[in-house]
Amino acid sequence: MRSEGGTEEEGAPVVALLLPGQGAQRARMAAGLHGVVPEFTTAVEECFAVWGTWGEELRARWLDGAGGEEALERAAVAQPLLFAVGYGLGRALGAGGQGAPHLLLGHSVGELAAAALAGVCTPGAALRLLAERDAVLRAAPSGGMLAVAAPVDELRPYVGADVVVGAVNGPRQTVLCGPEAPLRAVARRLADDGLTARRLQADVPFHSPALAGAARRLTRASAERIARWRPPAVPLWSGRTGRALTPGEAVRAAFWCGQLAAPVLYWPALENLLATATATATTTGGGRGVVLLDASPDGSLGAPARRHPAVRSGAARVVRLLPARPGDPADDVRAFRAALQQAGQVVRDGG
C-alpha cells in the first residue's frame, strides 16, 4: 500500500483484490459493514440510489436477508448486490485512490466492479450496463451452473453444443453451464460416474452459447458509450482473457458484453496475477510478500488460490474480507478489520 506521502511503505505487501461473480452470493453478505464503515456505506448507497425504487427494494432485501439464499438465485437480485458489495469493499479498501490495492481481479460480474474501481468507467456507467444486462437476460432461457471437482480435460465427454465449460476456477475446479434440461442430464451422468458436482445459485445459463444472442444485443445497445471508457488506472486482470486488461479491450463493447456467453478463465488470470505480484514483491524487496484479499462471501476465490505454489511456499497469502459463516453483523466488522491489518492498512470506521 502507499504511505500518506504517496510512496510505497517499506515492507508493506503487494495487495490484490479478488471480486466474485454469480454463485458466490450469500444472504446479508457484508451487511454488517453498512453504517459502520463509512466508505463502504457511501459506495453501496451510491449504487442503490442509481437504481431508484428497485435500489430501495434491493437494500431492504440485503439488510434483512428477506428470502434467504433462495431469493439470491435470481440473477436480477444477485448480480446488482454482488456489484454493490464488491464495489463497496473496494472503496473501503481505498481502491482507485491512495492506499488502493495494487492489482484487481474480478470473476464474471466482479470484473465490472473491478472496472469501476480501476477507473475504466464511472460507477454510474457500470450500473447502467448492469441494468441493460438484466434487461436482455429477461428473454434468456432458464438454466444454471454446475461446479464439478474435476479438471477440464476430464469433463470433455460431458460437454457439447448445449452444456459447456463456463468457468475454470482451479486445476480441479470447473463449472459447467447450460440450459436447464441438458444441464440436469449432465448432472445425472456425473453422479452416475461418481464425480462430485453441485448446483450454484443461478437461474440463467451464464457463460454458455445460450446467451450469445443476449450478448450481441447488449453489445449493440452499449457500443457508443463503452467506446468512451478508459484504460485502467489500476492493473486489472481479466477473467475473460486470463491476462491483464489491455487499453483496447477496456473501450470495446464486445469485450464487456461478450462476457455473458464466454467462459471465465479465473485460474489462468490468477496464475498470471500471482506471477506479476510475486515478481514485484521480490524486485522491490523489504520482505513485502503478496496478500490476496478474497471478497467472495463464500470464500470461493481464495480456496483455489491456497493451492497455488506461491501461496503454499509462503510467498503469498490469502485473506478473507468476510467471515466464513454469515451471522452476527459484528463478525463482518471483525473479519474486515483483521483483513485490513494483514494488508497493512489503517482501520477506519464510524465508531
PDB file of N, CA and C in Angstrom, residues 210-290:
ATOM      1  N   ALA A 210     -25.950 -20.324 -24.956  1.00  0.00           N
ATOM      2  CA  ALA A 210     -27.362 -19.965 -24.828  1.00  0.00           C
ATOM      3  C   ALA A 210     -27.551 -18.457 -24.674  1.00  0.00           C
ATOM      4  N   LEU A 211     -26.495 -17.742 -24.261  1.00  0.00           N
ATOM      5  CA  LEU A 211     -26.591 -16.298 -24.063  1.00  0.00           C
ATOM      6  C   LEU A 211     -25.894 -15.499 -25.166  1.00  0.00           C
ATOM      7  N   ALA A 212     -25.496 -16.164 -26.246  1.00  0.00           N
ATOM      8  CA  ALA A 212     -24.793 -15.455 -27.324  1.00  0.00           C
ATOM      9  C   ALA A 212     -25.658 -14.355 -27.927  1.00  0.00           C
ATOM     10  N   GLY A 213     -26.943 -14.627 -28.124  1.00  0.00           N
ATOM     11  CA  GLY A 213     -27.834 -13.610 -28.684  1.00  0.00           C
ATOM     12  C   GLY A 213     -27.989 -12.426 -27.756  1.00  0.00           C
ATOM     13  N   ALA A 214     -28.126 -12.698 -26.465  1.00  0.00           N
ATOM     14  CA  ALA A 214     -28.233 -11.623 -25.476  1.00  0.00           C
ATOM     15  C   ALA A 214     -26.974 -10.773 -25.472  1.00  0.00           C
ATOM     16  N   ALA A 215     -25.809 -11.414 -25.606  1.00  0.00           N
ATOM     17  CA  ALA A 215     -24.547 -10.677 -25.633  1.00  0.00           C
ATOM     18  C   ALA A 215     -24.469  -9.756 -26.845  1.00  0.00           C
ATOM     19  N   ARG A 216     -24.936 -10.233 -27.985  1.00  0.00           N
ATOM     20  CA  ARG A 216     -24.912  -9.391 -29.195  1.00  0.00           C
ATOM     21  C   ARG A 216     -25.849  -8.191 -29.058  1.00  0.00           C
ATOM     22  N   ARG A 217     -27.042  -8.408 -28.501  1.00  0.00           N
ATOM     23  CA  ARG A 217     -27.974  -7.292 -28.316  1.00  0.00           C
ATOM     24  C   ARG A 217     -27.402  -6.262 -27.350  1.00  0.00           C
ATOM     25  N   LEU A 218     -26.765  -6.740 -26.300  1.00  0.00           N
ATOM     26  CA  LEU A 218     -26.176  -5.828 -25.322  1.00  0.00           C
ATOM     27  C   LEU A 218     -25.027  -5.039 -25.942  1.00  0.00           C
ATOM     28  N   THR A 219     -24.245  -5.688 -26.787  1.00  0.00           N
ATOM     29  CA  THR A 219     -23.130  -5.008 -27.453  1.00  0.00           C
ATOM     30  C   THR A 219     -23.635  -3.867 -28.331  1.00  0.00           C
ATOM     31  N   ARG A 220     -24.674  -4.143 -29.102  1.00  0.00           N
ATOM     32  CA  ARG A 220     -25.219  -3.092 -29.980  1.00  0.00           C
ATOM     33  C   ARG A 220     -25.768  -1.918 -29.166  1.00  0.00           C
ATOM     34  N   ALA A 221     -26.405  -2.215 -28.036  1.00  0.00           N
ATOM     35  CA  ALA A 221     -27.030  -1.157 -27.238  1.00  0.00           C
ATOM     36  C   ALA A 221     -26.014  -0.281 -26.517  1.00  0.00           C
ATOM     37  N   SER A 222     -24.842  -0.810 -26.235  1.00  0.00           N
ATOM     38  CA  SER A 222     -23.893  -0.088 -25.369  1.00  0.00           C
ATOM     39  C   SER A 222     -22.606   0.333 -26.066  1.00  0.00           C
ATOM     40  N   ALA A 223     -22.427   0.002 -27.335  1.00  0.00           N
ATOM     41  CA  ALA A 223     -21.137   0.212 -28.013  1.00  0.00           C
ATOM     42  C   ALA A 223     -20.673   1.660 -27.959  1.00  0.00           C
ATOM     43  N   GLU A 224     -21.575   2.595 -28.238  1.00  0.00           N
ATOM     44  CA  GLU A 224     -21.173   4.003 -28.289  1.00  0.00           C
ATOM     45  C   GLU A 224     -20.699   4.501 -26.932  1.00  0.00           C
ATOM     46  N   ARG A 225     -21.380   4.097 -25.866  1.00  0.00           N
ATOM     47  CA  ARG A 225     -20.989   4.553 -24.523  1.00  0.00           C
ATOM     48  C   ARG A 225     -19.678   3.914 -24.070  1.00  0.00           C
ATOM     49  N   ILE A 226     -19.531   2.616 -24.290  1.00  0.00           N
ATOM     50  CA  ILE A 226     -18.325   1.928 -23.823  1.00  0.00           C
ATOM     51  C   ILE A 226     -17.090   2.426 -24.569  1.00  0.00           C
ATOM     52  N   ALA A 227     -17.257   2.903 -25.786  1.00  0.00           N
ATOM     53  CA  ALA A 227     -16.128   3.456 -26.537  1.00  0.00           C
ATOM     54  C   ALA A 227     -15.518   4.657 -25.828  1.00  0.00           C
ATOM     55  N   ARG A 228     -16.281   5.271 -24.903  1.00  0.00           N
ATOM     56  CA  ARG A 228     -15.769   6.428 -24.156  1.00  0.00           C
ATOM     57  C   ARG A 228     -15.165   6.021 -22.806  1.00  0.00           C
ATOM     58  N   TRP A 229     -15.122   4.743 -22.510  1.00  0.00           N
ATOM     59  CA  TRP A 229     -14.473   4.278 -21.284  1.00  0.00           C
ATOM     60  C   TRP A 229     -12.963   4.483 -21.406  1.00  0.00           C
ATOM     61  N   ARG A 230     -12.215   4.152 -20.376  1.00  0.00           N
ATOM     62  CA  ARG A 230     -10.790   4.482 -20.318  1.00  0.00           C
ATOM     63  C   ARG A 230      -9.949   3.252 -19.964  1.00  0.00           C
ATOM     64  N   PRO A 231      -8.655   3.266 -20.274  1.00  0.00           N
ATOM     65  CA  PRO A 231      -7.770   2.197 -19.799  1.00  0.00           C
ATOM     66  C   PRO A 231      -7.721   2.210 -18.275  1.00  0.00           C
ATOM     67  N   PRO A 232      -7.447   1.075 -17.654  1.00  0.00           N
ATOM     68  CA  PRO A 232      -7.454   1.019 -16.186  1.00  0.00           C
ATOM     69  C   PRO A 232      -6.313   1.811 -15.562  1.00  0.00           C
ATOM     70  N   ALA A 233      -6.633   2.539 -14.496  1.00  0.00           N
ATOM     71  CA  ALA A 233      -5.612   3.266 -13.745  1.00  0.00           C
ATOM     72  C   ALA A 233      -4.930   2.344 -12.743  1.00  0.00           C
ATOM     73  N   VAL A 234      -5.598   1.249 -12.387  1.00  0.00           N
ATOM     74  CA  VAL A 234      -5.039   0.216 -11.525  1.00  0.00           C
ATOM     75  C   VAL A 234      -4.995  -1.061 -12.356  1.00  0.00           C
ATOM     76  N   PRO A 235      -3.872  -1.788 -12.401  1.00  0.00           N
ATOM     77  CA  PRO A 235      -3.814  -3.006 -13.217  1.00  0.00           C
ATOM     78  C   PRO A 235      -4.951  -3.963 -12.887  1.00  0.00           C
ATOM     79  N   LEU A 236      -5.660  -4.388 -13.927  1.00  0.00           N
ATOM     80  CA  LEU A 236      -6.844  -5.220 -13.767  1.00  0.00           C
ATOM     81  C   LEU A 236      -6.649  -6.503 -14.571  1.00  0.00           C
ATOM     82  N   TRP A 237      -6.648  -7.619 -13.865  1.00  0.00           N
ATOM     83  CA  TRP A 237      -6.518  -8.920 -14.538  1.00  0.00           C
ATOM     84  C   TRP A 237      -7.907  -9.409 -14.914  1.00  0.00           C
ATOM     85  N   SER A 238      -8.045  -9.840 -16.150  1.00  0.00           N
ATOM     86  CA  SER A 238      -9.354 -10.177 -16.687  1.00  0.00           C
ATOM     87  C   SER A 238      -9.627 -11.677 -16.663  1.00  0.00           C
ATOM     88  N   GLY A 239     -10.783 -12.037 -16.112  1.00  0.00           N
ATOM     89  CA  GLY A 239     -11.227 -13.415 -16.176  1.00  0.00           C
ATOM     90  C   GLY A 239     -11.735 -13.783 -17.560  1.00  0.00           C
ATOM     91  N   ARG A 240     -11.922 -12.807 -18.411  1.00  0.00           N
ATOM     92  CA  ARG A 240     -12.352 -13.073 -19.788  1.00  0.00           C
ATOM     93  C   ARG A 240     -11.193 -13.641 -20.601  1.00  0.00           C
ATOM     94  N   THR A 241      -9.983 -13.078 -20.384  1.00  0.00           N
ATOM     95  CA  THR A 241      -8.831 -13.475 -21.200  1.00  0.00           C
ATOM     96  C   THR A 241      -7.768 -14.240 -20.425  1.00  0.00           C
ATOM     97  N   GLY A 242      -7.787 -14.131 -19.100  1.00  0.00           N
ATOM     98  CA  GLY A 242      -6.755 -14.770 -18.292  1.00  0.00           C
ATOM     99  C   GLY A 242      -5.492 -13.933 -18.156  1.00  0.00           C
ATOM    100  N   ARG A 243      -5.533 -12.697 -18.615  1.00  0.00           N
ATOM    101  CA  ARG A 243      -4.350 -11.834 -18.532  1.00  0.00           C
ATOM    102  C   ARG A 243      -4.787 -10.407 -18.208  1.00  0.00           C
ATOM    103  N   ALA A 244      -3.812  -9.503 -18.152  1.00  0.00           N
ATOM    104  CA  ALA A 244      -4.123  -8.116 -17.817  1.00  0.00           C
ATOM    105  C   ALA A 244      -4.983  -7.475 -18.908  1.00  0.00           C
ATOM    106  N   LEU A 245      -5.954  -6.667 -18.470  1.00  0.00           N
ATOM    107  CA  LEU A 245      -6.818  -5.950 -19.396  1.00  0.00           C
ATOM    108  C   LEU A 245      -5.988  -4.962 -20.203  1.00  0.00           C
ATOM    109  N   THR A 246      -6.177  -4.943 -21.518  1.00  0.00           N
ATOM    110  CA  THR A 246      -5.444  -4.017 -22.378  1.00  0.00           C
ATOM    111  C   THR A 246      -6.248  -2.732 -22.581  1.00  0.00           C
ATOM    112  N   PRO A 247      -5.590  -1.642 -22.977  1.00  0.00           N
ATOM    113  CA  PRO A 247      -6.323  -0.397 -23.245  1.00  0.00           C
ATOM    114  C   PRO A 247      -7.401  -0.577 -24.314  1.00  0.00           C
ATOM    115  N   GLY A 248      -7.105  -1.370 -25.334  1.00  0.00           N
ATOM    116  CA  GLY A 248      -8.090  -1.594 -26.390  1.00  0.00           C
ATOM    117  C   GLY A 248      -9.306  -2.348 -25.896  1.00  0.00           C
ATOM    118  N   GLU A 249      -9.109  -3.370 -25.082  1.00  0.00           N
ATOM    119  CA  GLU A 249     -10.231  -4.137 -24.533  1.00  0.00           C
ATOM    120  C   GLU A 249     -11.102  -3.276 -23.633  1.00  0.00           C
ATOM    121  N   ALA A 250     -10.478  -2.361 -22.918  1.00  0.00           N
ATOM    122  CA  ALA A 250     -11.220  -1.535 -21.956  1.00  0.00           C
ATOM    123  C   ALA A 250     -12.303  -0.702 -22.615  1.00  0.00           C
ATOM    124  N   VAL A 251     -12.145  -0.367 -23.900  1.00  0.00           N
ATOM    125  CA  VAL A 251     -13.099   0.517 -24.575  1.00  0.00           C
ATOM    126  C   VAL A 251     -13.888  -0.216 -25.657  1.00  0.00           C
ATOM    127  N   ARG A 252     -13.894  -1.551 -25.597  1.00  0.00           N
ATOM    128  CA  ARG A 252     -14.575  -2.338 -26.621  1.00  0.00           C
ATOM    129  C   ARG A 252     -15.814  -2.999 -26.044  1.00  0.00           C
ATOM    130  N   ALA A 253     -16.983  -2.657 -26.566  1.00  0.00           N
ATOM    131  CA  ALA A 253     -18.242  -3.190 -26.042  1.00  0.00           C
ATOM    132  C   ALA A 253     -18.313  -4.703 -26.157  1.00  0.00           C
ATOM    133  N   ALA A 254     -17.791  -5.262 -27.251  1.00  0.00           N
ATOM    134  CA  ALA A 254     -17.850  -6.711 -27.425  1.00  0.00           C
ATOM    135  C   ALA A 254     -17.099  -7.435 -26.322  1.00  0.00           C
ATOM    136  N   PHE A 255     -16.065  -6.792 -25.783  1.00  0.00           N
ATOM    137  CA  PHE A 255     -15.316  -7.421 -24.698  1.00  0.00           C
ATOM    138  C   PHE A 255     -16.183  -7.530 -23.450  1.00  0.00           C
ATOM    139  N   TRP A 256     -16.796  -6.430 -23.028  1.00  0.00           N
ATOM    140  CA  TRP A 256     -17.576  -6.416 -21.789  1.00  0.00           C
ATOM    141  C   TRP A 256     -18.891  -7.159 -21.928  1.00  0.00           C
ATOM    142  N   CYS A 257     -19.537  -7.013 -23.040  1.00  0.00           N
ATOM    143  CA  CYS A 257     -20.853  -7.637 -23.225  1.00  0.00           C
ATOM    144  C   CYS A 257     -20.732  -9.114 -23.580  1.00  0.00           C
ATOM    145  N   GLY A 258     -19.650  -9.468 -24.250  1.00  0.00           N
ATOM    146  CA  GLY A 258     -19.438 -10.860 -24.617  1.00  0.00           C
ATOM    147  C   GLY A 258     -19.182 -11.772 -23.431  1.00  0.00           C
ATOM    148  N   GLN A 259     -18.910 -11.170 -22.268  1.00  0.00           N
ATOM    149  CA  GLN A 259     -18.698 -11.976 -21.059  1.00  0.00           C
ATOM    150  C   GLN A 259     -19.894 -12.862 -20.747  1.00  0.00           C
ATOM    151  N   LEU A 260     -21.085 -12.425 -21.127  1.00  0.00           N
ATOM    152  CA  LEU A 260     -22.283 -13.199 -20.828  1.00  0.00           C
ATOM    153  C   LEU A 260     -22.194 -14.622 -21.373  1.00  0.00           C
ATOM    154  N   ALA A 261     -21.594 -14.774 -22.579  1.00  0.00           N
ATOM    155  CA  ALA A 261     -21.570 -16.069 -23.241  1.00  0.00           C
ATOM    156  C   ALA A 261     -20.184 -16.717 -23.239  1.00  0.00           C
ATOM    157  N   ALA A 262     -19.173 -16.004 -22.778  1.00  0.00           N
ATOM    158  CA  ALA A 262     -17.796 -16.515 -22.818  1.00  0.00           C
ATOM    159  C   ALA A 262     -17.405 -17.162 -21.487  1.00  0.00           C
ATOM    160  N   PRO A 263     -16.495 -18.132 -21.506  1.00  0.00           N
ATOM    161  CA  PRO A 263     -16.058 -18.757 -20.254  1.00  0.00           C
ATOM    162  C   PRO A 263     -15.228 -17.807 -19.397  1.00  0.00           C
ATOM    163  N   VAL A 264     -15.244 -18.039 -18.091  1.00  0.00           N
ATOM    164  CA  VAL A 264     -14.435 -17.270 -17.149  1.00  0.00           C
ATOM    165  C   VAL A 264     -13.136 -18.035 -16.898  1.00  0.00           C
ATOM    166  N   LEU A 265     -12.022 -17.420 -17.222  1.00  0.00           N
ATOM    167  CA  LEU A 265     -10.708 -18.058 -17.047  1.00  0.00           C
ATOM    168  C   LEU A 265     -10.067 -17.532 -15.766  1.00  0.00           C
ATOM    169  N   TYR A 266     -10.738 -17.796 -14.649  1.00  0.00           N
ATOM    170  CA  TYR A 266     -10.266 -17.259 -13.376  1.00  0.00           C
ATOM    171  C   TYR A 266      -8.906 -17.825 -12.996  1.00  0.00           C
ATOM    172  N   TRP A 267      -8.710 -19.128 -13.100  1.00  0.00           N
ATOM    173  CA  TRP A 267      -7.444 -19.721 -12.680  1.00  0.00           C
ATOM    174  C   TRP A 267      -6.265 -19.224 -13.519  1.00  0.00           C
ATOM    175  N   PRO A 268      -6.361 -19.212 -14.860  1.00  0.00           N
ATOM    176  CA  PRO A 268      -5.257 -18.622 -15.627  1.00  0.00           C
ATOM    177  C   PRO A 268      -4.991 -17.164 -15.261  1.00  0.00           C
ATOM    178  N   ALA A 269      -6.054 -16.388 -15.025  1.00  0.00           N
ATOM    179  CA  ALA A 269      -5.860 -14.988 -14.631  1.00  0.00           C
ATOM    180  C   ALA A 269      -5.164 -14.894 -13.290  1.00  0.00           C
ATOM    181  N   LEU A 270      -5.566 -15.750 -12.343  1.00  0.00           N
ATOM    182  CA  LEU A 270      -4.949 -15.733 -11.018  1.00  0.00           C
ATOM    183  C   LEU A 270      -3.479 -16.131 -11.103  1.00  0.00           C
ATOM    184  N   GLU A 271      -3.173 -17.138 -11.905  1.00  0.00           N
ATOM    185  CA  GLU A 271      -1.771 -17.550 -12.066  1.00  0.00           C
ATOM    186  C   GLU A 271      -0.928 -16.404 -12.614  1.00  0.00           C
ATOM    187  N   ASN A 272      -1.444 -15.707 -13.628  1.00  0.00           N
ATOM    188  CA  ASN A 272      -0.686 -14.596 -14.208  1.00  0.00           C
ATOM    189  C   ASN A 272      -0.577 -13.422 -13.242  1.00  0.00           C
ATOM    190  N   LEU A 273      -1.640 -13.160 -12.491  1.00  0.00           N
ATOM    191  CA  LEU A 273      -1.596 -12.091 -11.481  1.00  0.00           C
ATOM    192  C   LEU A 273      -0.540 -12.411 -10.422  1.00  0.00           C
ATOM    193  N   LEU A 274      -0.537 -13.644  -9.934  1.00  0.00           N
ATOM    194  CA  LEU A 274       0.429 -14.014  -8.895  1.00  0.00           C
ATOM    195  C   LEU A 274       1.864 -13.965  -9.420  1.00  0.00           C
ATOM    196  N   ALA A 275       2.067 -14.324 -10.663  1.00  0.00           N
ATOM    197  CA  ALA A 275       3.412 -14.239 -11.235  1.00  0.00           C
ATOM    198  C   ALA A 275       3.902 -12.804 -11.228  1.00  0.00           C
ATOM    199  N   THR A 276       3.016 -11.867 -11.611  1.00  0.00           N
ATOM    200  CA  THR A 276       3.376 -10.448 -11.608  1.00  0.00           C
ATOM    201  C   THR A 276       3.564  -9.927 -10.186  1.00  0.00           C
ATOM    202  N   ALA A 277       2.646 -10.284  -9.297  1.00  0.00           N
ATOM    203  CA  ALA A 277       2.693  -9.766  -7.931  1.00  0.00           C
ATOM    204  C   ALA A 277       3.922 -10.267  -7.180  1.00  0.00           C
ATOM    205  N   THR A 278       4.232 -11.556  -7.301  1.00  0.00           N
ATOM    206  CA  THR A 278       5.397 -12.084  -6.580  1.00  0.00           C
ATOM    207  C   THR A 278       6.693 -11.522  -7.159  1.00  0.00           C
ATOM    208  N   ALA A 279       6.727 -11.302  -8.475  1.00  0.00           N
ATOM    209  CA  ALA A 279       7.917 -10.695  -9.083  1.00  0.00           C
ATOM    210  C   ALA A 279       8.093  -9.269  -8.582  1.00  0.00           C
ATOM    211  N   THR A 280       6.983  -8.527  -8.468  1.00  0.00           N
ATOM    212  CA  THR A 280       7.047  -7.160  -7.949  1.00  0.00           C
ATOM    213  C   THR A 280       7.532  -7.151  -6.510  1.00  0.00           C
ATOM    214  N   ALA A 281       6.996  -8.047  -5.701  1.00  0.00           N
ATOM    215  CA  ALA A 281       7.389  -8.107  -4.293  1.00  0.00           C
ATOM    216  C   ALA A 281       8.862  -8.444  -4.155  1.00  0.00           C
ATOM    217  N   THR A 282       9.354  -9.342  -4.997  1.00  0.00           N
ATOM    218  CA  THR A 282      10.754  -9.749  -4.940  1.00  0.00           C
ATOM    219  C   THR A 282      11.670  -8.626  -5.403  1.00  0.00           C
ATOM    220  N   THR A 283      11.260  -7.961  -6.487  1.00  0.00           N
ATOM    221  CA  THR A 283      12.090  -6.891  -7.063  1.00  0.00           C
ATOM    222  C   THR A 283      12.222  -5.706  -6.121  1.00  0.00           C
ATOM    223  N   THR A 284      11.116  -5.321  -5.479  1.00  0.00           N
ATOM    224  CA  THR A 284      11.148  -4.149  -4.609  1.00  0.00           C
ATOM    225  C   THR A 284      11.722  -4.456  -3.236  1.00  0.00           C
ATOM    226  N   GLY A 285      11.763  -5.740  -2.870  1.00  0.00           N
ATOM    227  CA  GLY A 285      12.424  -6.140  -1.624  1.00  0.00           C
ATOM    228  C   GLY A 285      11.682  -5.714  -0.377  1.00  0.00           C
ATOM    229  N   GLY A 286      12.392  -5.729   0.740  1.00  0.00           N
ATOM    230  CA  GLY A 286      11.819  -5.317   2.010  1.00  0.00           C
ATOM    231  C   GLY A 286      10.922  -6.359   2.644  1.00  0.00           C
ATOM    232  N   GLY A 287      10.962  -7.588   2.138  1.00  0.00           N
ATOM    233  CA  GLY A 287      10.131  -8.635   2.720  1.00  0.00           C
ATOM    234  C   GLY A 287       8.660  -8.384   2.546  1.00  0.00           C
ATOM    235  N   ARG A 288       8.265  -7.826   1.383  1.00  0.00           N
ATOM    236  CA  ARG A 288       6.899  -7.361   1.206  1.00  0.00           C
ATOM    237  C   ARG A 288       5.890  -8.494   1.155  1.00  0.00           C
ATOM    238  N   GLY A 289       6.118  -9.501   0.310  1.00  0.00           N
ATOM    239  CA  GLY A 289       5.142 -10.556   0.155  1.00  0.00           C
ATOM    240  C   GLY A 289       3.918 -10.079  -0.612  1.00  0.00           C
ATOM    241  N   VAL A 290       2.959 -10.983  -0.803  1.00  0.00           N
ATOM    242  CA  VAL A 290       1.741 -10.702  -1.550  1.00  0.00           C
ATOM    243  C   VAL A 290       0.542 -11.101  -0.705  1.00  0.00           C
TER     244      VAL A 290
END
